Amino acid sequence: MRTMGMAAVGALLLAGPALALPKDFKAQADAIVAASAAADGPGIQVAVSEHGRIVYTAQRGMADIAAKRPITAATEFRIGSITKQFASAVLLQMVGEGKVALSDPLSKFLPTFPGGRGITVRQLLNHTSGIQSYTDIPGWMVEANTATPYSTEQLIAVFKDLPPVKKPGEAWAYNNSGYVLVGAIIEAVAKRPWHEEVAKRLTGPNRLTTIRYFADPAAASAMATGYAGDDARAPVAQRIDMSVASAAGALVGTASDLTRWDDALHRGKVLTAPLYAQMAAPTAMPDGSTAPYGFGLIPGKVRGLPSIGHSGGIFGFLSDTLYLPGPDVSVAVLVNSDQPQSDPGAVSRKLAALAAGKPYPLFTAQPLDKAAVEPFLGTYQLKGERRVLKMEQGELVWQRPNGRTALIPVGDGRYTLGKAGLSWIALSRDATGKPQVTMFEDGENVVGTLPRTGPVPAEAATVAVSAATLARYAGSYTASIGRVTVAQGPDGLTVQVTGQPALALRAVSATEFAVEKVEARVRFVEEGGRIVRLEIAQGGQIVPATRD
């Protein structure tokens, strides 16, 4: 049983000059941390800084469940893709020194990389290179591969000969291969391993003693064990050698040192103002749109306030950092589970909003009253797109065209979208008594109120399709949205678009399948006795994908 008592939270609010934090910040922050992890399972470590000073730290849960070793402020975690900030900063320092140019082709540093003449340093940094991300190669991220040490050259060999997903600069897609190549460029220029250059240029000068490349985390007494669960029974996560994550995600550290890194990076101690501005700016795309990603930094908003940060995920660990320039607040959240009780991104947003004086409401889950929600089940329209409120296997669900979210009742007709509690809906009736839904996104009513327009749509019946037919559909397809992989397993087919999770397919005919958890269909097209393409129908659009 999980114990949520406040006494299990190790927290510290540091004394010092008067700051702008709310008077009850510590009590509310302690409550957020206490609700985020079990005391006897994988845990959490957080730090908050204001105006460059750490003002709050807290820990909860176990660094090692079997040894009953609790997480402390000194416990080190894998920080995953937050590593990209450090790799980016090193490369940008080299740009400032004239050793590298953002317009340089990859071939200048790796002459034998296929297509390297058409790929720029900038495109590697902002995920527009079009290269196949090795972490998305179907079947590659198994322990037999991830537990094996790789040199930079060996890791590049895993993906270098694969066909590109897109033309360079054409589209944005999160890409870990790009940052392996960023590390390779650093090594080509510095003539030393990329992580040694991180230590020389960044962590050493800024006294970030815990942020480092660690070859064998299991041997380090300060290192947390990574798990794949959220309670005391959680199994140890899949093994991964640090070299596999490379410059895309191989660093470790503490939450306190990550806020110190934020202080150095965002206060001009690492880069010149023009280079930092490029690192933090969204990526401009050929069609005039922007992708919310810079060079290892993600611009966004928290409760209407501008923010910038990055998250990380690696076997056994998740992480998140946020910096709010207005109130000058930085938050770092680390957890030692890849299936935690609470998403660290949600925790960091709650703590950042609280520190900025714009807290999210604190909700308490309540039992679902099925009779109360029954009259509200049905279809709602939002800007021409259908939303469906329905029951699935005893769970209240909010269905969108591109996904579904379980709703958690929290009282007064309100239901949060998942456990995070950052967005919710409120059920009510209009002046005539008709059911309606009011949507709150990121704590604000920015959408309005949606009237109920009809009943829950009937689902097409599932039909039986032979295993031999399913096997014909399995394979790789290329679409404008990236590579589409159809795989056959014991429970049927799954479909996966590059950079997205695999979703189950449910047969509604011999050639057409409903995509579980999203409002989409996949239809396979046969010509001349072979499957030549598939078509994804979603939101009134059809995306064709040609079989590779």
Coordinates of C-alpha atoms in Angstrom, one line a residue:
M1 CA 0.0 0.0 0.0
R2 CA 1.3 3.5 -0.8
T3 CA 1.7 5.8 2.1
M4 CA 1.2 9.5 1.2
G5 CA 1.9 11.0 4.6
M6 CA 3.8 14.3 4.6
A7 CA 6.4 13.0 7.1
A8 CA 7.9 10.9 4.3
V9 CA 8.9 13.9 2.3
G10 CA 12.4 15.2 2.9
A11 CA 12.2 18.9 2.1
L12 CA 14.2 22.1 2.7
L13 CA 13.3 25.7 2.1
L14 CA 16.5 27.6 2.2
A15 CA 16.8 30.8 4.3
G16 CA 18.1 34.0 2.8
P17 CA 17.1 37.4 1.5
A18 CA 13.4 38.1 1.0
L19 CA 12.2 36.4 -2.2
A20 CA 9.0 36.6 -4.2
L21 CA 7.8 33.0 -3.4
P22 CA 4.3 32.7 -1.9
K23 CA 4.3 32.6 1.9
D24 CA 2.8 29.0 1.9
F25 CA 5.1 27.8 -0.9
K26 CA 6.8 25.1 1.2
A27 CA 3.6 23.6 2.4
Q28 CA 2.1 23.5 -1.1
A29 CA 5.3 22.2 -2.7
D30 CA 5.6 19.5 0.0
A31 CA 2.0 18.4 -0.9
I32 CA 2.8 18.2 -4.6
V33 CA 6.0 16.1 -3.9
A34 CA 4.1 13.9 -1.4
A35 CA 1.5 13.1 -4.0
S36 CA 4.0 12.3 -6.7
A37 CA 5.6 9.1 -5.5
A38 CA 5.2 6.3 -2.9
A39 CA 7.5 6.4 0.1
D40 CA 8.5 2.8 -0.3
G41 CA 8.8 2.7 -4.1
P42 CA 10.7 4.5 -6.9
G43 CA 10.9 8.1 -5.9
I44 CA 11.4 11.7 -6.8
Q45 CA 14.0 14.5 -6.3
V46 CA 13.2 18.1 -7.0
A47 CA 14.9 21.5 -6.7
V48 CA 13.6 25.0 -7.3
S49 CA 15.7 28.1 -7.7
E50 CA 14.7 31.8 -7.8
H51 CA 17.0 34.6 -9.1
G52 CA 19.9 32.1 -9.3
R53 CA 19.5 30.8 -5.8
I54 CA 18.2 27.3 -4.8
V55 CA 15.3 28.0 -2.5
Y56 CA 13.6 24.6 -2.2
T57 CA 14.7 21.0 -2.4
A58 CA 12.7 17.8 -1.7
Q59 CA 13.0 14.1 -2.0
R60 CA 10.7 11.2 -1.6
G61 CA 10.9 7.4 -2.2
M62 CA 13.7 4.9 -2.6
A63 CA 16.9 5.1 -4.5
D64 CA 17.3 1.3 -4.1
I65 CA 14.2 -0.5 -3.0
A66 CA 15.9 -3.8 -2.1
A67 CA 18.5 -2.1 0.0
K68 CA 15.9 0.3 1.5
R69 CA 18.2 3.2 0.5
P70 CA 16.1 6.4 0.4
I71 CA 16.6 9.2 -2.1
T72 CA 18.6 12.1 -0.7
A73 CA 19.5 15.5 -2.2
A74 CA 22.9 13.9 -3.3
T75 CA 21.3 10.9 -5.1
E76 CA 22.2 11.0 -8.8
F77 CA 19.8 10.2 -11.6
R78 CA 20.1 9.6 -15.3
I79 CA 18.9 12.8 -16.9
G80 CA 18.2 11.4 -20.4
S81 CA 17.6 13.9 -23.2
I82 CA 18.4 16.9 -21.0
T83 CA 21.9 15.9 -22.1
K84 CA 21.1 17.5 -25.4
Q85 CA 21.3 21.0 -23.8
F86 CA 24.9 20.3 -22.9
A87 CA 25.9 18.9 -26.2
S88 CA 24.2 21.9 -28.0
A89 CA 26.0 24.4 -25.7
V90 CA 29.4 22.8 -26.4
L91 CA 28.8 22.9 -30.1
L92 CA 27.6 26.5 -30.0
Q93 CA 30.7 27.5 -28.0
M94 CA 32.7 26.1 -30.9
V95 CA 30.5 28.1 -33.3
G96 CA 31.4 31.2 -31.3
E97 CA 35.1 30.3 -31.6
G98 CA 34.8 30.0 -35.4
K99 CA 35.6 26.2 -35.3
V100 CA 32.1 25.2 -36.5
A101 CA 29.4 27.0 -38.4
L102 CA 25.7 26.2 -38.1
S103 CA 25.6 26.1 -41.9
D104 CA 28.5 23.6 -42.2
P105 CA 27.6 20.3 -43.8
L106 CA 27.9 17.1 -41.8
S107 CA 30.4 15.9 -44.4
K108 CA 32.9 18.5 -43.3
F109 CA 33.3 16.5 -40.0
L110 CA 32.2 13.0 -41.1
P111 CA 33.1 12.7 -44.8
T112 CA 31.8 9.2 -45.2
F113 CA 28.3 9.7 -43.8
P114 CA 25.8 9.0 -46.5
G115 CA 24.1 12.2 -47.7
G116 CA 26.3 14.2 -45.3
R117 CA 26.8 17.0 -47.8
G118 CA 23.1 17.9 -47.7
I119 CA 22.7 17.9 -43.9
T120 CA 23.8 20.9 -41.9
V121 CA 24.9 21.3 -38.2
R122 CA 21.8 23.4 -37.6
Q123 CA 19.5 20.6 -38.8
L124 CA 21.2 18.1 -36.5
L125 CA 20.6 20.5 -33.6
N126 CA 17.0 21.3 -34.3
H127 CA 15.8 17.8 -35.4
T128 CA 15.2 18.6 -39.1
S129 CA 18.0 16.4 -40.6
G130 CA 15.6 13.7 -41.8
I131 CA 17.9 11.0 -40.7
Q132 CA 16.4 7.8 -39.2
S133 CA 16.4 8.0 -35.4
Y134 CA 18.1 4.8 -34.2
T135 CA 15.8 4.6 -31.1
D136 CA 12.8 4.3 -33.5
I137 CA 14.3 1.4 -35.5
P138 CA 11.7 -1.4 -35.1
G139 CA 13.1 -4.1 -32.7
W140 CA 16.4 -2.4 -32.1
M141 CA 15.9 -1.1 -28.6
V142 CA 16.1 -4.5 -26.9
E143 CA 18.5 -5.3 -24.0
A144 CA 20.8 -7.4 -26.2
N145 CA 21.6 -4.1 -28.0
T146 CA 21.1 -1.5 -25.3
A147 CA 23.3 -3.3 -22.7
T148 CA 26.2 -3.5 -25.2
P149 CA 29.0 -0.8 -25.2
Y150 CA 29.4 1.1 -28.5
S151 CA 32.0 3.5 -29.7
T152 CA 30.7 6.6 -31.4
E153 CA 31.6 5.1 -34.8
Q154 CA 29.8 1.8 -34.0
L155 CA 26.7 3.6 -32.9
I156 CA 26.6 5.7 -36.1
A157 CA 26.9 2.5 -38.1
V158 CA 23.6 1.3 -36.6
F159 CA 21.7 4.0 -38.6
K160 CA 23.9 5.6 -41.2
D161 CA 22.9 3.3 -44.1
L162 CA 19.2 3.4 -43.4
P163 CA 17.1 5.4 -45.9
P164 CA 16.2 8.9 -44.6
V165 CA 12.8 9.5 -43.2
K166 CA 12.6 13.0 -44.8
K167 CA 14.7 15.3 -46.9
P168 CA 17.0 17.5 -44.8
G169 CA 15.1 20.6 -43.6
E170 CA 11.8 19.4 -44.9
A171 CA 10.1 18.4 -41.6
W172 CA 10.7 18.4 -37.8
A173 CA 10.9 15.0 -36.0
Y174 CA 12.6 14.3 -32.7
N175 CA 15.8 12.5 -33.6
N176 CA 18.3 10.9 -31.3
S177 CA 20.6 10.0 -34.2
G178 CA 21.0 13.7 -34.8
Y179 CA 22.5 14.2 -31.4
V180 CA 24.8 11.2 -31.7
L181 CA 26.2 13.0 -34.7
V182 CA 26.4 16.3 -32.7
G183 CA 28.6 14.3 -30.3
A184 CA 30.6 13.0 -33.2
I185 CA 31.2 16.6 -34.5
I186 CA 32.4 17.7 -31.1
E187 CA 34.8 14.8 -31.0
A188 CA 36.1 15.6 -34.5
V189 CA 36.8 19.2 -33.5
A190 CA 38.1 18.6 -30.0
K191 CA 39.9 15.4 -30.6
R192 CA 38.5 13.9 -27.4
P193 CA 35.3 12.2 -26.3
W194 CA 32.3 14.6 -26.4
H195 CA 31.6 14.1 -22.7
E196 CA 35.2 15.2 -21.8
E197 CA 34.5 18.4 -23.7
V198 CA 31.3 18.9 -21.7
A199 CA 33.3 18.5 -18.5
K200 CA 36.0 20.9 -19.7
R201 CA 33.7 23.6 -21.0
L202 CA 30.5 23.4 -18.9
T203 CA 30.3 21.3 -15.8
G204 CA 33.8 22.0 -14.5
P205 CA 33.8 25.8 -14.9
N206 CA 30.3 26.0 -13.4
R207 CA 31.0 23.6 -10.5
L208 CA 28.3 21.2 -11.6
T209 CA 30.0 18.3 -9.8
T210 CA 27.3 15.7 -10.2
I211 CA 26.5 16.3 -13.9
R212 CA 28.8 13.8 -15.7
Y213 CA 29.1 10.9 -18.0
F214 CA 29.1 7.8 -15.9
A215 CA 30.3 4.5 -17.5
D216 CA 28.8 2.2 -14.9
P217 CA 26.0 3.8 -12.8
A218 CA 25.3 0.5 -11.0
A219 CA 28.7 0.7 -9.4
A220 CA 28.2 4.2 -8.0
S221 CA 26.9 4.4 -4.5
A222 CA 25.3 7.8 -5.2
M223 CA 23.4 6.6 -8.2
A224 CA 19.7 5.7 -8.0
T225 CA 18.5 2.3 -9.4
G226 CA 16.1 2.7 -12.3
Y227 CA 12.8 0.9 -12.2
A228 CA 9.9 0.0 -14.5
G229 CA 7.0 0.6 -12.1
D230 CA 5.6 2.9 -9.5
D231 CA 5.5 1.0 -6.2
A232 CA 7.7 -1.2 -4.0
R233 CA 7.2 -4.2 -6.3
A234 CA 8.6 -2.4 -9.3
P235 CA 11.1 -4.4 -11.3
V236 CA 14.5 -3.1 -12.2
A237 CA 14.4 -1.4 -15.7
Q238 CA 16.0 -2.7 -18.8
R239 CA 19.8 -2.3 -18.9
I240 CA 21.3 0.3 -21.1
D241 CA 25.0 1.2 -21.4
M242 CA 25.7 4.9 -21.3
S243 CA 27.4 4.7 -24.7
V244 CA 24.1 3.8 -26.3
A245 CA 22.6 7.1 -25.2
S246 CA 25.7 9.0 -26.3
A247 CA 25.3 12.8 -26.6
A248 CA 21.6 12.3 -27.0
G249 CA 21.1 11.3 -23.4
A250 CA 24.1 9.8 -21.5
L251 CA 24.6 12.3 -18.6
V252 CA 23.6 11.9 -14.9
G253 CA 23.2 14.4 -12.2
T254 CA 21.1 15.9 -9.4
A255 CA 18.1 18.2 -9.5
S256 CA 20.1 20.9 -7.6
D257 CA 22.9 20.9 -10.2
L258 CA 20.3 21.0 -13.0
T259 CA 18.9 24.3 -11.6
R260 CA 22.5 25.6 -11.3
W261 CA 22.9 24.7 -14.9
D262 CA 19.8 26.6 -15.8
D263 CA 21.2 29.6 -13.9
A264 CA 24.4 29.4 -15.9
L265 CA 22.8 28.8 -19.3
H266 CA 19.9 31.3 -19.1
R267 CA 21.9 34.1 -17.3
G268 CA 24.6 34.4 -20.0
K269 CA 27.4 32.5 -18.3
V270 CA 27.7 29.8 -21.1
L271 CA 26.9 31.5 -24.4
T272 CA 26.9 34.9 -26.0
A273 CA 23.5 36.5 -26.3
P274 CA 23.1 35.9 -30.1
L275 CA 24.0 32.2 -29.8
Y276 CA 21.7 31.7 -26.8
A277 CA 18.9 33.4 -28.7
Q278 CA 19.3 30.9 -31.5
M279 CA 19.5 28.0 -29.1
A280 CA 16.2 29.1 -27.4
A281 CA 14.3 30.1 -30.5
P282 CA 11.6 27.8 -32.2
T283 CA 12.6 26.3 -35.5
A284 CA 11.3 28.0 -38.6
M285 CA 9.9 25.5 -41.2
P286 CA 9.8 25.9 -45.0
D287 CA 6.0 26.4 -45.0
G288 CA 6.2 29.4 -42.7
S289 CA 5.2 27.5 -39.5
T290 CA 7.4 27.0 -36.5
A291 CA 8.3 23.9 -34.5
P292 CA 8.5 24.5 -30.8
Y293 CA 12.1 23.4 -30.5
G294 CA 15.4 25.2 -30.5
F295 CA 18.8 23.5 -30.0
G296 CA 18.1 21.2 -27.0
L297 CA 15.6 23.7 -25.6
I298 CA 11.8 23.8 -25.9
P299 CA 10.0 27.1 -25.6
G300 CA 6.5 27.1 -24.3
K301 CA 4.2 28.5 -21.6
V302 CA 3.2 27.6 -18.1
R303 CA -0.1 29.2 -16.9
G304 CA 0.4 31.8 -19.6
L305 CA 4.0 32.6 -18.6
P306 CA 6.8 32.1 -21.1
S307 CA 8.9 29.1 -20.3
I308 CA 11.8 27.1 -21.7
G309 CA 13.0 23.7 -20.8
H310 CA 13.5 20.1 -21.8
S311 CA 12.4 16.6 -20.6
G312 CA 14.3 13.4 -20.6
G313 CA 13.5 9.7 -20.7
I314 CA 15.8 6.6 -20.6
F315 CA 15.2 3.1 -19.3
G316 CA 14.5 3.5 -15.5
F317 CA 14.4 7.3 -15.4
L318 CA 12.4 10.3 -16.4
S319 CA 13.4 14.0 -16.0
D320 CA 12.2 17.5 -16.6
T321 CA 13.5 21.0 -16.3
L322 CA 11.7 24.3 -16.7
Y323 CA 12.9 27.9 -16.6
L324 CA 10.4 30.9 -16.4
P325 CA 12.2 34.1 -17.4
G326 CA 9.6 36.4 -16.0
P327 CA 9.7 35.4 -12.3
D328 CA 13.3 34.1 -12.9
V329 CA 12.4 30.6 -11.6
S330 CA 14.0 27.3 -12.5
V331 CA 12.6 23.9 -11.6
A332 CA 14.2 20.4 -12.0
V333 CA 12.4 17.1 -11.3
L334 CA 14.0 13.7 -11.5
V335 CA 12.4 10.3 -11.0
N336 CA 14.0 6.8 -11.0
S337 CA 11.2 5.0 -12.9
D338 CA 10.2 5.0 -16.5
Q339 CA 6.6 4.2 -15.4
P340 CA 6.3 6.6 -12.4
Q341 CA 3.3 7.4 -10.3
S342 CA 3.5 11.0 -11.5
D343 CA 4.9 12.5 -14.7
P344 CA 7.9 14.7 -13.8
G345 CA 6.8 17.2 -16.4
A346 CA 3.5 17.7 -14.6
V347 CA 5.3 18.0 -11.3
S348 CA 7.7 20.6 -12.7
R349 CA 4.9 22.7 -14.1
K350 CA 3.0 22.6 -10.8
L351 CA 6.1 23.7 -8.9
A352 CA 7.0 26.4 -11.4
A353 CA 3.4 27.8 -11.4
L354 CA 3.3 27.7 -7.6
A355 CA 6.7 29.6 -7.4
A356 CA 5.4 32.2 -9.9
G357 CA 2.3 32.8 -7.9
K358 CA -0.1 31.2 -10.4
P359 CA -0.7 27.7 -8.9
Y360 CA -2.8 25.0 -10.4
P361 CA -5.7 23.8 -8.3
L362 CA -4.9 20.8 -6.1
F363 CA -7.4 18.0 -6.8
T364 CA -8.2 14.9 -4.9
A365 CA -9.4 11.9 -6.9
Q366 CA -12.9 10.6 -6.0
P367 CA -15.0 7.5 -6.9
L368 CA -16.7 7.7 -10.3
D369 CA -20.5 8.2 -10.1
K370 CA -21.6 6.5 -13.3
A371 CA -25.2 7.6 -12.9
A372 CA -24.2 11.2 -12.7
V373 CA -22.1 11.1 -15.9
E374 CA -24.6 9.0 -17.9
P375 CA -26.6 12.0 -19.2
F376 CA -23.5 13.7 -20.5
L377 CA -22.1 10.8 -22.5
G378 CA -22.1 11.6 -26.2
T379 CA -20.6 13.7 -28.9
Y380 CA -19.3 17.3 -28.7
Q381 CA -17.8 19.5 -31.4
L382 CA -14.7 21.7 -31.0
K383 CA -13.7 23.8 -34.0
G384 CA -15.1 21.2 -36.4
E385 CA -13.4 18.2 -34.7
R386 CA -15.4 15.6 -32.8
R387 CA -14.9 14.9 -29.1
V388 CA -16.6 12.0 -27.5
L389 CA -17.3 11.5 -23.8
K390 CA -17.9 7.7 -23.2
M391 CA -17.4 4.8 -20.9
E392 CA -14.8 2.1 -21.8
Q393 CA -14.4 -0.9 -19.5
G394 CA -15.8 1.0 -16.5
E395 CA -13.6 4.0 -17.2
L396 CA -14.7 7.5 -18.2
V397 CA -12.8 8.5 -21.4
W398 CA -12.5 11.8 -23.4
Q399 CA -11.8 10.8 -27.0
R400 CA -10.1 13.1 -29.4
P401 CA -9.3 12.5 -33.1
N402 CA -5.7 11.8 -32.2
G403 CA -6.0 10.1 -28.9
R404 CA -8.0 9.3 -25.8
T405 CA -7.5 10.2 -22.1
A406 CA -8.9 8.6 -19.0
L407 CA -10.9 11.1 -16.9
I408 CA -10.5 11.2 -13.1
P409 CA -13.4 12.6 -11.1
V410 CA -12.3 15.3 -8.6
G411 CA -15.6 16.7 -7.4
D412 CA -18.0 19.5 -8.4
G413 CA -18.6 18.0 -11.8
R414 CA -14.9 18.3 -12.7
Y415 CA -12.8 15.5 -14.3
T416 CA -9.0 15.8 -14.8
L417 CA -7.5 14.6 -18.1
G418 CA -5.3 11.9 -16.6
K419 CA -3.5 12.0 -13.2
A420 CA -1.5 15.1 -13.9
G421 CA -4.3 17.5 -13.0
L422 CA -3.1 20.3 -15.4
S423 CA -6.2 20.2 -17.6
W424 CA -9.8 19.2 -16.9
I425 CA -13.4 19.3 -18.1
A426 CA -16.4 20.4 -16.1
L427 CA -19.9 18.9 -16.8
S428 CA -22.9 21.2 -16.4
R429 CA -26.2 22.1 -18.1
D430 CA -27.1 25.2 -20.1
A431 CA -30.1 27.4 -19.3
T432 CA -32.4 25.0 -21.1
G433 CA -31.1 22.0 -19.2
K434 CA -29.0 20.5 -22.0
P435 CA -25.7 18.8 -21.2
Q436 CA -22.5 20.8 -21.9
V437 CA -18.8 20.4 -21.3
T438 CA -16.4 23.3 -20.3
M439 CA -12.7 22.6 -21.1
F440 CA -9.8 23.9 -19.1
E441 CA -6.4 23.5 -20.7
D442 CA -3.3 24.2 -18.6
G443 CA -5.6 25.6 -15.9
E444 CA -7.3 28.1 -18.1
N445 CA -10.7 28.1 -19.9
V446 CA -9.2 29.0 -23.3
V447 CA -11.6 26.8 -25.3
G448 CA -15.1 27.7 -24.0
T449 CA -18.1 25.5 -23.4
L450 CA -19.1 22.8 -25.9
P451 CA -22.8 21.7 -26.2
R452 CA -23.7 18.0 -26.6
T453 CA -24.5 17.4 -30.2
G454 CA -25.4 13.7 -30.3
P455 CA -24.9 10.2 -28.7
V456 CA -21.8 8.2 -28.5
P457 CA -21.0 6.9 -32.0
A458 CA -21.5 3.2 -32.6
E459 CA -18.3 1.3 -33.3
A460 CA -17.8 -1.0 -36.2
A461 CA -17.9 -4.6 -35.3
T462 CA -14.6 -6.5 -35.2
V463 CA -14.1 -9.2 -37.8
A464 CA -11.7 -12.1 -37.9
V465 CA -8.7 -11.9 -40.2
S466 CA -6.3 -14.8 -40.7
A467 CA -2.8 -14.7 -39.4
A468 CA -1.5 -15.2 -43.0
T469 CA -3.4 -12.1 -44.2
L470 CA -2.1 -10.1 -41.3
A471 CA 1.5 -11.2 -42.1
R472 CA 1.1 -9.8 -45.6
Y473 CA 0.3 -6.3 -44.1
A474 CA 3.3 -6.3 -41.8
G475 CA 6.2 -4.2 -42.9
S476 CA 7.6 -0.7 -43.4
Y477 CA 5.9 2.1 -45.3
T478 CA 7.0 5.6 -46.2
A479 CA 4.6 8.6 -45.8
S480 CA 4.8 12.3 -45.7
I481 CA 4.5 12.1 -41.9
G482 CA 7.5 9.7 -41.7
R483 CA 8.1 6.0 -41.7
V484 CA 5.1 3.9 -40.8
T485 CA 5.8 0.4 -39.3
V486 CA 3.2 -2.3 -39.2
A487 CA 4.1 -5.2 -37.0
Q488 CA 2.5 -8.5 -36.3
G489 CA 2.4 -9.9 -32.8
P490 CA 0.4 -12.6 -30.9
D491 CA -2.5 -10.2 -30.4
G492 CA -2.7 -8.9 -34.0
L493 CA -1.2 -5.9 -35.8
T494 CA 0.2 -2.7 -34.4
V495 CA 1.0 0.5 -36.4
Q496 CA 3.7 3.0 -35.4
V497 CA 4.7 6.3 -37.0
T498 CA 8.3 7.4 -36.4
G499 CA 8.6 9.1 -33.1
Q500 CA 5.2 7.9 -31.8
P501 CA 4.1 4.9 -29.7
A502 CA 2.9 1.7 -31.4
L503 CA -1.0 1.4 -31.4
A504 CA -3.1 -1.7 -31.8
L505 CA -5.1 -2.2 -34.9
R506 CA -8.6 -3.7 -34.8
A507 CA -10.0 -5.3 -38.0
V508 CA -13.3 -4.0 -39.2
S509 CA -12.9 -5.7 -42.6
A510 CA -10.3 -7.8 -44.3
T511 CA -8.4 -4.7 -45.4
E512 CA -9.5 -1.9 -43.0
F513 CA -8.5 -1.5 -39.4
A514 CA -9.5 0.9 -36.7
V515 CA -6.6 2.3 -34.8
E516 CA -7.2 1.7 -31.1
K517 CA -7.2 4.7 -28.8
V518 CA -7.5 7.2 -31.6
E519 CA -10.1 8.1 -34.2
A520 CA -8.3 6.8 -37.2
R521 CA -8.5 4.0 -39.8
V522 CA -5.8 2.2 -41.7
R523 CA -6.6 0.6 -45.0
F524 CA -4.3 -1.7 -46.9
V525 CA -4.2 -1.5 -50.7
E526 CA -3.4 -4.5 -52.9
E527 CA -2.3 -4.3 -56.6
G528 CA -1.0 -7.1 -58.7
G529 CA -1.2 -9.6 -55.9
R530 CA 0.9 -7.7 -53.4
I531 CA 0.3 -5.0 -50.8
V532 CA 1.7 -1.8 -52.3
R533 CA 0.6 0.9 -49.8
L534 CA -1.6 1.8 -46.8
E535 CA -3.8 4.8 -46.3
I536 CA -4.3 6.4 -42.9
A537 CA -7.7 8.2 -42.6
Q538 CA -7.9 10.7 -39.7
G539 CA -9.7 14.0 -39.1
G540 CA -11.1 14.1 -42.6
Q541 CA -7.7 13.6 -44.2
I542 CA -6.1 10.6 -45.9
V543 CA -2.4 10.1 -45.7
P544 CA -1.0 7.5 -48.1
A545 CA 2.1 5.5 -47.3
T546 CA 4.0 3.5 -49.9
R547 CA 5.4 0.1 -49.0
D548 CA 9.2 0.1 -48.8

